[in-house]
Coordinates of C-alpha atoms in Angstrom, one line a residue:
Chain A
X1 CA 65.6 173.2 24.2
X2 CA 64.5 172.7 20.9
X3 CA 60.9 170.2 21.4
X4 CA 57.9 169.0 19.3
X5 CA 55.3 169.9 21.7
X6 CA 56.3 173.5 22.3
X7 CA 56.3 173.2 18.5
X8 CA 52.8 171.9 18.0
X9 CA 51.4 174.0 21.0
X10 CA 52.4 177.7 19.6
X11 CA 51.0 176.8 16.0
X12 CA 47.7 175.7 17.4
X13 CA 47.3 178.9 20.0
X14 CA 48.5 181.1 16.8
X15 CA 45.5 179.1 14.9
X16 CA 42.9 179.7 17.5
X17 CA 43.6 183.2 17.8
X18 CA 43.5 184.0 14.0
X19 CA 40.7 181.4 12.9
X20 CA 38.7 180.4 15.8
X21 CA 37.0 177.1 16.7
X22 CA 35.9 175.0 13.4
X23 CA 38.5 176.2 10.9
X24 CA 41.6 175.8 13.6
X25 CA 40.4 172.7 13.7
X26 CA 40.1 171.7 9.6
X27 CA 43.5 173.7 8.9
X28 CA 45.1 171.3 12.1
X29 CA 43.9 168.1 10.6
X30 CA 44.8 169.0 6.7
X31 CA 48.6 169.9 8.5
X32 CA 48.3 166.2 10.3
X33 CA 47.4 165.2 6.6
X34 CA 50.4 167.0 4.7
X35 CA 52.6 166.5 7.5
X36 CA 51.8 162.0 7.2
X37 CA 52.2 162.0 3.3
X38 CA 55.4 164.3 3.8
X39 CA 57.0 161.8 6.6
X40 CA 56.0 158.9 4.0
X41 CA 57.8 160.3 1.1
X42 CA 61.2 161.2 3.3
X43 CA 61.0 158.1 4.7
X44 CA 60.6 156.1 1.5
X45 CA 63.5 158.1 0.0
X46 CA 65.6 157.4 3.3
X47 CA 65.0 153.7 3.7
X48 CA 65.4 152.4 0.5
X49 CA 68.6 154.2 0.1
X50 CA 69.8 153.1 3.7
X51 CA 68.5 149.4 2.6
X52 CA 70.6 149.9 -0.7
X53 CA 74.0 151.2 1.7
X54 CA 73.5 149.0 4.3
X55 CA 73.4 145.6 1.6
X56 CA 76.2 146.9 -0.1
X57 CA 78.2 147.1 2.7
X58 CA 77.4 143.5 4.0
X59 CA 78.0 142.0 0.7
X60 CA 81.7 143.7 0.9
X61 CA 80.7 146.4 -2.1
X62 CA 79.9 150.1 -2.1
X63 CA 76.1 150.8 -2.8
X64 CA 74.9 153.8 -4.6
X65 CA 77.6 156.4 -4.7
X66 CA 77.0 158.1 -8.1
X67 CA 74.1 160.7 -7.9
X68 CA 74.3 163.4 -5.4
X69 CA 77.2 163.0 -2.2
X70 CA 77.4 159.5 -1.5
X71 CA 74.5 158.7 -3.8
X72 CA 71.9 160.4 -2.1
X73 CA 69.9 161.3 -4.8
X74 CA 69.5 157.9 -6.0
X75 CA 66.5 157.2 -4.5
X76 CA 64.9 160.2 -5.5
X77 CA 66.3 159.1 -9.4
X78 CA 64.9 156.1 -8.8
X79 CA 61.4 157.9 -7.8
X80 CA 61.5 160.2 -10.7
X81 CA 62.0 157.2 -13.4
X82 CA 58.9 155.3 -11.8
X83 CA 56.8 158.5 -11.8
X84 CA 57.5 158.8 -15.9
X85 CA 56.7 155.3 -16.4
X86 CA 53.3 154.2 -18.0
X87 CA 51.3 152.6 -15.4
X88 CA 49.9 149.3 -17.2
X89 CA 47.0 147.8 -16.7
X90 CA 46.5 144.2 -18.0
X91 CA 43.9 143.3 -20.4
X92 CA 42.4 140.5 -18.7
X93 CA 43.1 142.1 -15.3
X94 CA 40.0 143.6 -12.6
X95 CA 40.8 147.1 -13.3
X96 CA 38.9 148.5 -10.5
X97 CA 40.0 146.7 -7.9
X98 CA 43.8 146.4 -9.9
X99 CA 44.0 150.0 -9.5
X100 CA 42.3 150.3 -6.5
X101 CA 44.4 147.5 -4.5
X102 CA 48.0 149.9 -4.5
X103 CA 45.9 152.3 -2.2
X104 CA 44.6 150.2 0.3
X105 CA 48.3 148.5 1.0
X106 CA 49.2 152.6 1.2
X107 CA 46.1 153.2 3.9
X108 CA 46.1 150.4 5.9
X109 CA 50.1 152.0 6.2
X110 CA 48.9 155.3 6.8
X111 CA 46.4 154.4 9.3
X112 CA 48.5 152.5 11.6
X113 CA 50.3 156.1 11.8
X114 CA 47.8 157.4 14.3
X115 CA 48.5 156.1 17.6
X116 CA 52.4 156.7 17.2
X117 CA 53.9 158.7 19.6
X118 CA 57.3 160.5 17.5
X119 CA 57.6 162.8 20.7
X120 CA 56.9 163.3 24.1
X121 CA 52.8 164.5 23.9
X122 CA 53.5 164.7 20.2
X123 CA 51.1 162.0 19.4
X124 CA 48.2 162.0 16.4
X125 CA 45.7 160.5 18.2
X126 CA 46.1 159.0 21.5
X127 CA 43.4 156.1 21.4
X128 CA 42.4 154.4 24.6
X129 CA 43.5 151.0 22.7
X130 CA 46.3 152.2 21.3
X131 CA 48.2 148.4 20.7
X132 CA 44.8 146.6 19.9
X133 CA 44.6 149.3 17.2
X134 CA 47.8 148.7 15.8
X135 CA 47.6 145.1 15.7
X136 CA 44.0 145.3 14.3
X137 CA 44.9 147.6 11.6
X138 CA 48.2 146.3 10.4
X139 CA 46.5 143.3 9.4
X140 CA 44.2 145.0 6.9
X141 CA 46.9 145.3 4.8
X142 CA 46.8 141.8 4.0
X143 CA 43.5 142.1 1.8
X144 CA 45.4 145.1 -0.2
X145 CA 48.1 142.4 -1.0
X146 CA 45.2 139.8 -1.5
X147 CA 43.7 142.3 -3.9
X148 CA 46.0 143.1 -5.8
X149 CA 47.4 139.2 -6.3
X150 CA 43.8 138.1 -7.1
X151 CA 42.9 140.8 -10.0
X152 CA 45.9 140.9 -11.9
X153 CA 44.6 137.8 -13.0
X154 CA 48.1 136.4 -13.5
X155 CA 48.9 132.6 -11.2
X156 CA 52.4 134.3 -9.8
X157 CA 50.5 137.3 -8.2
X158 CA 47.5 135.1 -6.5
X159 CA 50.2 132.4 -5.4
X160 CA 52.2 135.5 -3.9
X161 CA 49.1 136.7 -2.2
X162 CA 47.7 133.5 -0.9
X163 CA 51.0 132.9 0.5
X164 CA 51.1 136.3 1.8
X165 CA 47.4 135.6 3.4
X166 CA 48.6 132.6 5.0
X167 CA 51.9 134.4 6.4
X168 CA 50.5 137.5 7.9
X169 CA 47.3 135.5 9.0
X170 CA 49.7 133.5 10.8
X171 CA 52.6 135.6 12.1
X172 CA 49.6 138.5 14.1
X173 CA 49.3 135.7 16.4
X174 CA 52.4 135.9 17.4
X175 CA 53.0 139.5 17.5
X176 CA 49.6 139.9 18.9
X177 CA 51.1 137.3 22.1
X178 CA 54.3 138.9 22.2
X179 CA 52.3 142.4 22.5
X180 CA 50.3 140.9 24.8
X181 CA 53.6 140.7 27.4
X182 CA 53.7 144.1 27.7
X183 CA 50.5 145.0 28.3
X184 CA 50.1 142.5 31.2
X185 CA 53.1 144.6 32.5
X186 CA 52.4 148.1 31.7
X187 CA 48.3 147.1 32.5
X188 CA 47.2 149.4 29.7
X189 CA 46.9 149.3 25.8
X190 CA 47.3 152.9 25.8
X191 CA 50.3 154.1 23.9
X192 CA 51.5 156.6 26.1
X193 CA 50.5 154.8 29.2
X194 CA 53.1 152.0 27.9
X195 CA 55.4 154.8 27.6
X196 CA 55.1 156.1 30.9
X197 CA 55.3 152.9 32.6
X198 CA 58.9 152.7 31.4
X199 CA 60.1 156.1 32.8
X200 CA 62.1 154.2 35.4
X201 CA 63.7 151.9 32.9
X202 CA 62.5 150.5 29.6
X203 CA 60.4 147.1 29.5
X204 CA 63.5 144.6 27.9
X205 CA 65.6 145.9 30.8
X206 CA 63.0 145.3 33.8
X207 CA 61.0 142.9 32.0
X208 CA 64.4 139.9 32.2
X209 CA 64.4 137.2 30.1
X210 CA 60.6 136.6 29.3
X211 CA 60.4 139.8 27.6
X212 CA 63.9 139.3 25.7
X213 CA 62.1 136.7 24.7
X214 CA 58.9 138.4 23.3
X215 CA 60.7 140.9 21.7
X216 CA 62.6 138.6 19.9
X217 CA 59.5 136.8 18.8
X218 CA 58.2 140.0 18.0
X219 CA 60.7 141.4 16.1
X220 CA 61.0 137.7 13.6
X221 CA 56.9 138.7 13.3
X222 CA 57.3 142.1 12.1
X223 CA 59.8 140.8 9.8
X224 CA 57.2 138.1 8.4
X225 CA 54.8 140.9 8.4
X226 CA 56.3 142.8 6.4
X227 CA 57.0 140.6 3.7
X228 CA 61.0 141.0 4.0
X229 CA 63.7 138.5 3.4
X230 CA 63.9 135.5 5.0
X231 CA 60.0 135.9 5.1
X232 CA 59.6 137.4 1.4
X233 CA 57.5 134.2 0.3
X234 CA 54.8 136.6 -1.0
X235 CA 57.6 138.2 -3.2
X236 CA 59.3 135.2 -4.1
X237 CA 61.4 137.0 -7.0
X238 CA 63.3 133.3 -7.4
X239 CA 59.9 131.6 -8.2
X240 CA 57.7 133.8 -8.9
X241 CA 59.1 136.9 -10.4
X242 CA 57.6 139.1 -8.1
X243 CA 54.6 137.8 -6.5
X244 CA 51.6 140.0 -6.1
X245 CA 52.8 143.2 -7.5
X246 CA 54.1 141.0 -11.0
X247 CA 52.2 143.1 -13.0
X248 CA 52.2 146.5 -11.2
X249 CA 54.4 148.9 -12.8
X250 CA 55.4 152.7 -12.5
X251 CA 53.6 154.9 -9.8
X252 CA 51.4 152.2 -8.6
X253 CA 54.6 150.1 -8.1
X254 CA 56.3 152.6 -6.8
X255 CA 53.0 152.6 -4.0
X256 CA 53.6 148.7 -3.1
X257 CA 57.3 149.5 -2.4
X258 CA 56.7 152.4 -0.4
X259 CA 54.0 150.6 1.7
X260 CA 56.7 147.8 2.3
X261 CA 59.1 150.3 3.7
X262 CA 56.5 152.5 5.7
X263 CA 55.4 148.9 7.3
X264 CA 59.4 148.3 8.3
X265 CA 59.2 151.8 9.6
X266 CA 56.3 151.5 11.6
X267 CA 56.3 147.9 12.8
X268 CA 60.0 149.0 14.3
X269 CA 57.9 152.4 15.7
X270 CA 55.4 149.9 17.5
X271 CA 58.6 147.8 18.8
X272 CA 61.0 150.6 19.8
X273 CA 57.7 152.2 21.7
X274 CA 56.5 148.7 23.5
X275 CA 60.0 147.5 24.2
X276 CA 62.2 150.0 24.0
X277 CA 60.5 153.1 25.6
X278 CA 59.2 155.2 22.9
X279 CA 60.7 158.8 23.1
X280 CA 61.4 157.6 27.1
X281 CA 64.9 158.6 27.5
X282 CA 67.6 155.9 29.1
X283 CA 67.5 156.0 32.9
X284 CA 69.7 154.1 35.2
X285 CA 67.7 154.1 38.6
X286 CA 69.6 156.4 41.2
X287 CA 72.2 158.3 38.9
X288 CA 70.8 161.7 38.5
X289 CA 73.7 163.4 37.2
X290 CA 73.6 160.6 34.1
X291 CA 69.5 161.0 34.0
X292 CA 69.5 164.4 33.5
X293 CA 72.1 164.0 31.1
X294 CA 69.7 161.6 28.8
X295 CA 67.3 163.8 29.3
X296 CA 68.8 166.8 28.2
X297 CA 69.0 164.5 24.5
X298 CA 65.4 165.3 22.9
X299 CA 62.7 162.7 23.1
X300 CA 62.0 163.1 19.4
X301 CA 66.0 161.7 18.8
X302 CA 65.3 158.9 21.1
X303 CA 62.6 157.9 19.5
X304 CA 64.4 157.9 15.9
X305 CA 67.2 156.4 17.2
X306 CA 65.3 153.6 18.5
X307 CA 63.3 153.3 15.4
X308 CA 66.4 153.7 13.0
X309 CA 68.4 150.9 15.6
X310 CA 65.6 148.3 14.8
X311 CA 65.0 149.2 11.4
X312 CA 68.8 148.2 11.0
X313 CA 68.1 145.2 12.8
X314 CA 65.7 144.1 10.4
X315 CA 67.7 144.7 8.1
X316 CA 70.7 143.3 9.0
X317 CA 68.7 140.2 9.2
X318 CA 67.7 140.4 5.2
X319 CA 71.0 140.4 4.1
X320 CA 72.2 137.2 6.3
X321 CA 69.6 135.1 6.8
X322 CA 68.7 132.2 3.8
X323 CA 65.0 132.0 2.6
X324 CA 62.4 130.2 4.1
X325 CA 60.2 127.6 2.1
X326 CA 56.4 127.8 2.6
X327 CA 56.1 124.6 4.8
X328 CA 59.2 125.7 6.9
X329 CA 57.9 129.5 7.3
X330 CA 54.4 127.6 9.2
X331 CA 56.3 125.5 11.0
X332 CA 58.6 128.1 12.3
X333 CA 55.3 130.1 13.5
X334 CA 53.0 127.1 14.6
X335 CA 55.5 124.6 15.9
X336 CA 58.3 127.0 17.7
X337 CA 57.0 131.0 17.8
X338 CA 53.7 130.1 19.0
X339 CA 53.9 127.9 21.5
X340 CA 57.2 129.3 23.3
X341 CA 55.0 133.1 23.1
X342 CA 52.4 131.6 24.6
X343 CA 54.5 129.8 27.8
X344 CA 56.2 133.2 27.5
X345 CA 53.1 135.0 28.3
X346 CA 52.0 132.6 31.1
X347 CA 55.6 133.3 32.9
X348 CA 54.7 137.1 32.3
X349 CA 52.0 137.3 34.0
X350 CA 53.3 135.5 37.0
X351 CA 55.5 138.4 36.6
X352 CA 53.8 140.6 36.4
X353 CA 51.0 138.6 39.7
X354 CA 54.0 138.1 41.8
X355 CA 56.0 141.9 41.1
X356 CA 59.2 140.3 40.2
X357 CA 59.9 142.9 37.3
X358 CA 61.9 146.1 38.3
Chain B
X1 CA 63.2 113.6 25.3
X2 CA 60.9 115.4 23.1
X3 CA 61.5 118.5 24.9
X4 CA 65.4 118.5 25.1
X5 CA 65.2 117.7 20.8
X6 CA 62.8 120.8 20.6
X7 CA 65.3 123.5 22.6
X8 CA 68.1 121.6 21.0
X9 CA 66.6 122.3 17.5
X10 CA 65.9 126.0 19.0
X11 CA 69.7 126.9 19.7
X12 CA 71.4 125.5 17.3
X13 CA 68.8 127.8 14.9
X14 CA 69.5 130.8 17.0
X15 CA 73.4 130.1 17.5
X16 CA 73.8 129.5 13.5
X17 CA 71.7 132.7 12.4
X18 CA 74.0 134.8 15.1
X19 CA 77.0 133.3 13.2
X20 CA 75.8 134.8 9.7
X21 CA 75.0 137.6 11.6
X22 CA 78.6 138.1 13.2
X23 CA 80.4 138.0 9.5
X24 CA 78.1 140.3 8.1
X25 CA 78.2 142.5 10.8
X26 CA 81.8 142.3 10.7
X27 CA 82.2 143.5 7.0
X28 CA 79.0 146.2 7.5
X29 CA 81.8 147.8 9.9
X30 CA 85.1 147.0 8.6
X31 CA 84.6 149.1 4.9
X32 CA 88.4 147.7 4.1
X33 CA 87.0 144.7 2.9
X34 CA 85.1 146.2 0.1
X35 CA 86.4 144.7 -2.9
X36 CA 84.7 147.6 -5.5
X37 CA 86.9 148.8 -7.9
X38 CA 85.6 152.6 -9.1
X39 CA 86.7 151.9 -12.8
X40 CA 86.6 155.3 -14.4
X41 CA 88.6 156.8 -11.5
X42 CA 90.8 154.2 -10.2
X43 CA 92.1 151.6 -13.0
X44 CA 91.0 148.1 -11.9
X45 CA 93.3 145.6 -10.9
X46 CA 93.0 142.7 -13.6
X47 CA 94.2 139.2 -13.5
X48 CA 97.4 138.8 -15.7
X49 CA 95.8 136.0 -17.6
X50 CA 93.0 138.2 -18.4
X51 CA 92.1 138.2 -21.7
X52 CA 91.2 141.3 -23.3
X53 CA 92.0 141.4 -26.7
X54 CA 94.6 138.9 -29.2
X55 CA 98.0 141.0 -29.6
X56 CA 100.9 140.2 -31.7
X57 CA 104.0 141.9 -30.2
X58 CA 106.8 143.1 -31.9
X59 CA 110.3 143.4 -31.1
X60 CA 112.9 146.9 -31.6
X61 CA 113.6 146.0 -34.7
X62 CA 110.0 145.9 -36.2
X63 CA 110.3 142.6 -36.2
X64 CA 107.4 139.5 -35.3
X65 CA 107.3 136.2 -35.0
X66 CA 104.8 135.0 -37.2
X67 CA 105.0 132.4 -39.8
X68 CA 101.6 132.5 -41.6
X69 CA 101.0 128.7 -40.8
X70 CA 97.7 129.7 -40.3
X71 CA 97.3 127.5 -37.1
X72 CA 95.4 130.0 -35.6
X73 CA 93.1 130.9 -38.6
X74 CA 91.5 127.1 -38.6
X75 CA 91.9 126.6 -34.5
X76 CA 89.4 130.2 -34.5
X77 CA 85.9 128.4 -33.7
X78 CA 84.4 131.6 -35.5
X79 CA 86.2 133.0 -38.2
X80 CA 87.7 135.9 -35.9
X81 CA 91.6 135.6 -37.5
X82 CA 92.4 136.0 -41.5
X83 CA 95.8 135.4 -42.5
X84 CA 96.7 137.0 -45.8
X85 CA 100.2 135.5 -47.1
X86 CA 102.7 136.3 -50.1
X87 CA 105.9 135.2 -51.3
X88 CA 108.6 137.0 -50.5
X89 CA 112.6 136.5 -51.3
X90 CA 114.9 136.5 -49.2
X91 CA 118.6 137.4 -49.4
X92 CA 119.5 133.8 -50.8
X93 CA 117.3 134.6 -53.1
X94 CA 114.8 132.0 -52.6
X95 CA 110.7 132.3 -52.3
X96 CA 109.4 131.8 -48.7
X97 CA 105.9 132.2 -47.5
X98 CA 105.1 134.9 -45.5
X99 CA 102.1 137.4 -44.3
X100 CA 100.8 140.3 -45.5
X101 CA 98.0 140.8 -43.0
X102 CA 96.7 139.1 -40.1
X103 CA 93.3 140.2 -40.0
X104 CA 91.4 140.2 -36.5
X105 CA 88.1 140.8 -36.3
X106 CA 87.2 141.8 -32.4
X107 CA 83.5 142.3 -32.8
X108 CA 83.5 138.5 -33.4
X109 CA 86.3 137.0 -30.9
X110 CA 84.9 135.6 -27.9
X111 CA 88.2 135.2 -26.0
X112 CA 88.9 131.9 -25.8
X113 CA 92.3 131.3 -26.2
X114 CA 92.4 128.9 -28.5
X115 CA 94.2 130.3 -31.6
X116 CA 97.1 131.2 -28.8
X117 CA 97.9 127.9 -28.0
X118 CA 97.3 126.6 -31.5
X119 CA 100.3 129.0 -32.4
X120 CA 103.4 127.3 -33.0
X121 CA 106.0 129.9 -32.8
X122 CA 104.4 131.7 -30.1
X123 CA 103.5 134.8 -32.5
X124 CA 100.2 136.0 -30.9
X125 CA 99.4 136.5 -27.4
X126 CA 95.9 138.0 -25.3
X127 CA 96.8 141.2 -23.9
X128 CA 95.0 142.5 -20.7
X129 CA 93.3 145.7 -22.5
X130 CA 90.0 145.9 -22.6
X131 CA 88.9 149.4 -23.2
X132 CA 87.6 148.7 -27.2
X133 CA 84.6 150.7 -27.1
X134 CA 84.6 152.8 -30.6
X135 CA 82.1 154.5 -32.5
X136 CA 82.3 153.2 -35.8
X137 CA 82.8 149.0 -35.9
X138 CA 84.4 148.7 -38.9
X139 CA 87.5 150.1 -36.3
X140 CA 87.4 146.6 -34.3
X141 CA 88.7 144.8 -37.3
X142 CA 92.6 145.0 -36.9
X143 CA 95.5 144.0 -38.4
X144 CA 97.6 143.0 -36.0
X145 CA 101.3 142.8 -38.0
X146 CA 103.0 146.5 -37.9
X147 CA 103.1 148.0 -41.4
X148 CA 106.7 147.1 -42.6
X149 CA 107.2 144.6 -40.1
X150 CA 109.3 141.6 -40.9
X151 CA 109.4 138.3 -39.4
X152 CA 112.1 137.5 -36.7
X153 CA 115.3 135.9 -37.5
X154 CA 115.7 132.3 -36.7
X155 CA 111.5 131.4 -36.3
X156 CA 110.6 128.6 -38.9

């Protein structure tokens, strides 16, 4: 059966052997390197076009379907036109820190790749504090956004970052609480120690209703996070053209709208592996004819699946949903997300004292 | 009191967004209701009041309906329509007005109707064609009477 770690584990021996300690060790982490940039790019390509497919189709109309089979190549059209383009930097704008904000929206994305786990042991770095990592990181985005609003010295971009500032500052709470659930129930903030405590049964199946209701809070947070529809305040293309990247064009553009879809990617990656199980295939308790079954499915397709199901989710929810004004996006996450995760967290962890989950 | 208000406000949120979410999840999985029409492949399916271009239509005989009243020249808000007239005897031998060219200039026609229904004897029409894309524009100003083409017995 075809596997990740088998994968991983021959090319590393077959390193060893031929290059020995230091340089195995160099030519593993440029692969880890190469290997991030490459998933970045595919992804990019994939999402937007599956964004583009999937509005079309909720607004009754057809999407790309001109370039390539099915209009697969449009993305990568779409790529190529923004790579010609002439990157413009404004006269009056900070240049440095102009041309140096694109980057840090694209690290704090690629950082947050580390404690991912895309297969069973297939895992960059398997920190002790896995979730606090995540949530630590993927709020460093922010001062990329912040950045890049505040030195292209245009009022759109800083009200589309300050807004931005506000909206993530206030939505990590949340998906910090809702986090939180999970490890009081797993009792780790290790990544694959989450994972493995859902081997019998995934948390939003043995977790009932309290952590139905975290995911749920955490899945409106990622959403906020991100910047996306009904959250997009910090994009605001109604009022103010486009917020904090009004003045970026071609490649470093093209950066800010891969980073947004990288953070959809990987805030689902951090949901479908706390709720949903990671690569954890679907058990039902006692059937082992069915088990073995799910298990024969590899964990690296679970984990996609997963990923791709709540990517859609998200999704789904930018193409229904109406806008949110400023005032009612803080009241949303002060007056209803806040307090019912934190009663939600209290009930957890009398789950979790008193052993009522699965 | 404050409480029941609060979980009140809290499902009918929920229940609303889940009804949005129902209709688009129904068309995102029933792809009969797309309402595209792939134009170069598949002609679309226009309106029959459409409007695509002014037409004067002409009968078997070669024959039109016009009587170069030029109705429609002054109802045109933007000098699209230039009637052209001469004399012309008939078989009693008397002079009668009549046109030589109806000139219509389609770079400058906006489509809205109004030299149509300023027409007395129903002698121009809009026609539902709209493919006028040419390479030279001096080919968007038409004459709309046939060469030869007389006008219909019996229209005053």
């Amino acid at each position: 059966m075809f596997s990740l770690e088998k994968l991983v584990s021959i090319i590393q021996a077959w390193l060893q052997s031929t290059l020995g300690d230091p340089w195995a060790y160099i030519v593993v982490c440029v692969m880890v390197g190469v290997a991030a940039i490459a998933l970045f790019a595919i992804l990019g390509l994939m999402l937007v076009y599956m964004e583009r497919k999937v509005a079309a189709h909720m607004q009754i109309r057809l999407g790309p379907n001109r370039v390539g089979p099915m209009g697969l190549f449009q993305t990568t059209a779409d790529t190529l036109k923004l790579v010609m383009k002439e990157g413009l930097t404004p006269d009056g704008a900070d240049k440095f820190l102009f041309n140096l904000a694109p980057f840090m929206v694209m690290i704090a994305a690629m950082l947050i790749l580390a404690p991912i786990a895309f297969a069973k042991n297939f895992q960059i770095w398997d920190i002790s504090i896995g979730v606090l990592y995540v949530a630590a990181v993927s709020s460093v985005a922010v001062i990329g956004i912040l950045m890049a609003g505040w030195s292209s010295n245009n009022k759109y971009s800083l009200l589309g970052a300050m807004r931005s500032a506000a909206q993530i500052v206030s939505y990590e709470l949340s998906a910090g609480l809702s986090i939180l659930a999970i490890v009081i129930l797993s009792g780790s903030l290790k990544i694959s120690d989450i994972i493995n405590s859902q081997a019998d049964g995934w948390w939003i199946i043995k977790g009932h209703i309290p952590v139905i209701i975290a995911f749920i809070v955490f899945i409106i947070a990622v959403t906020a996070e991100t910047n996306r529809a009904p959250f997009d305040l910090a994009e605001a293309e109604s009022e103010l053209t486009a917020g904090f990247h009004t003045e970026y064009s071609g490649m470093k553009f093209a950066l800010f709208f891969l980073a947004e879809y990288i953070n959809i990617f990987i805030g689902c990656a951090i949901g479908a592996t706390i709720f949903l199980g990671g690569w954890m295939p679907f058990h039902i308790g006692n059937w082992e004819a069915f088990n073995h079954v799910m298990d024969f499915i590899p964990s690296s397709i679970w984990f996609i699946g997963k990923t791709v199901f709540l990517i859609f989710l998200i999704m789904w929810f930018r193409w229904t949903f109406p806008r949110l004004r400023v005032d009612q996006l803080l009241n949303l996450e002060w007056k209803y997300l806040l307090p019912i995760s934190m009663v939600n967290l209290l009930i957890v962890t009398l789950m979790a004292i008193m052993g009522w989950h699965l | 009191m404050f409480l029941k208000e609060y979980f009140k406000t809290v499902y009918q949120t929920i229940s609303s967004l889940l009804t949005g979410m129902r209709l688009t999840g129904y068309y995102f999985t029933h792809t009969k209701e797309i309402i595209t029409q792939q134009y170069p492949e598949t002609k679309p399916a226009l309106a029959e009041r459409f409007r695509g271009e002014v037409i004067m239509p002409h009968n078997e005989t070669n024959e039109h309906r016009c009587t170069g009243c030029t109705a429609c020249e002054l109802a045109c808000p933007n000098g699209t329509i230039k009637i052209v007239t001469k004399n012309e005897i008939n078989a009693e031998g008397k002079k009668k007005k009549a046109i030589d060219t109806f000139v219509y200039r389609l770079e400058l026609c906006t489509m809205c109707n109004l030299c149509v229904q300023a027409c007395p004897s129903d002698a121009i029409i809009m026609s539902n064609a709209f493919e006028h894309s040419v390479y030279d524009r001096r080919l968007l100003t038409k004459v709309l009477n046939k060469p030869g083409s007389k006008i219909m017995e019996g229209v005053e």
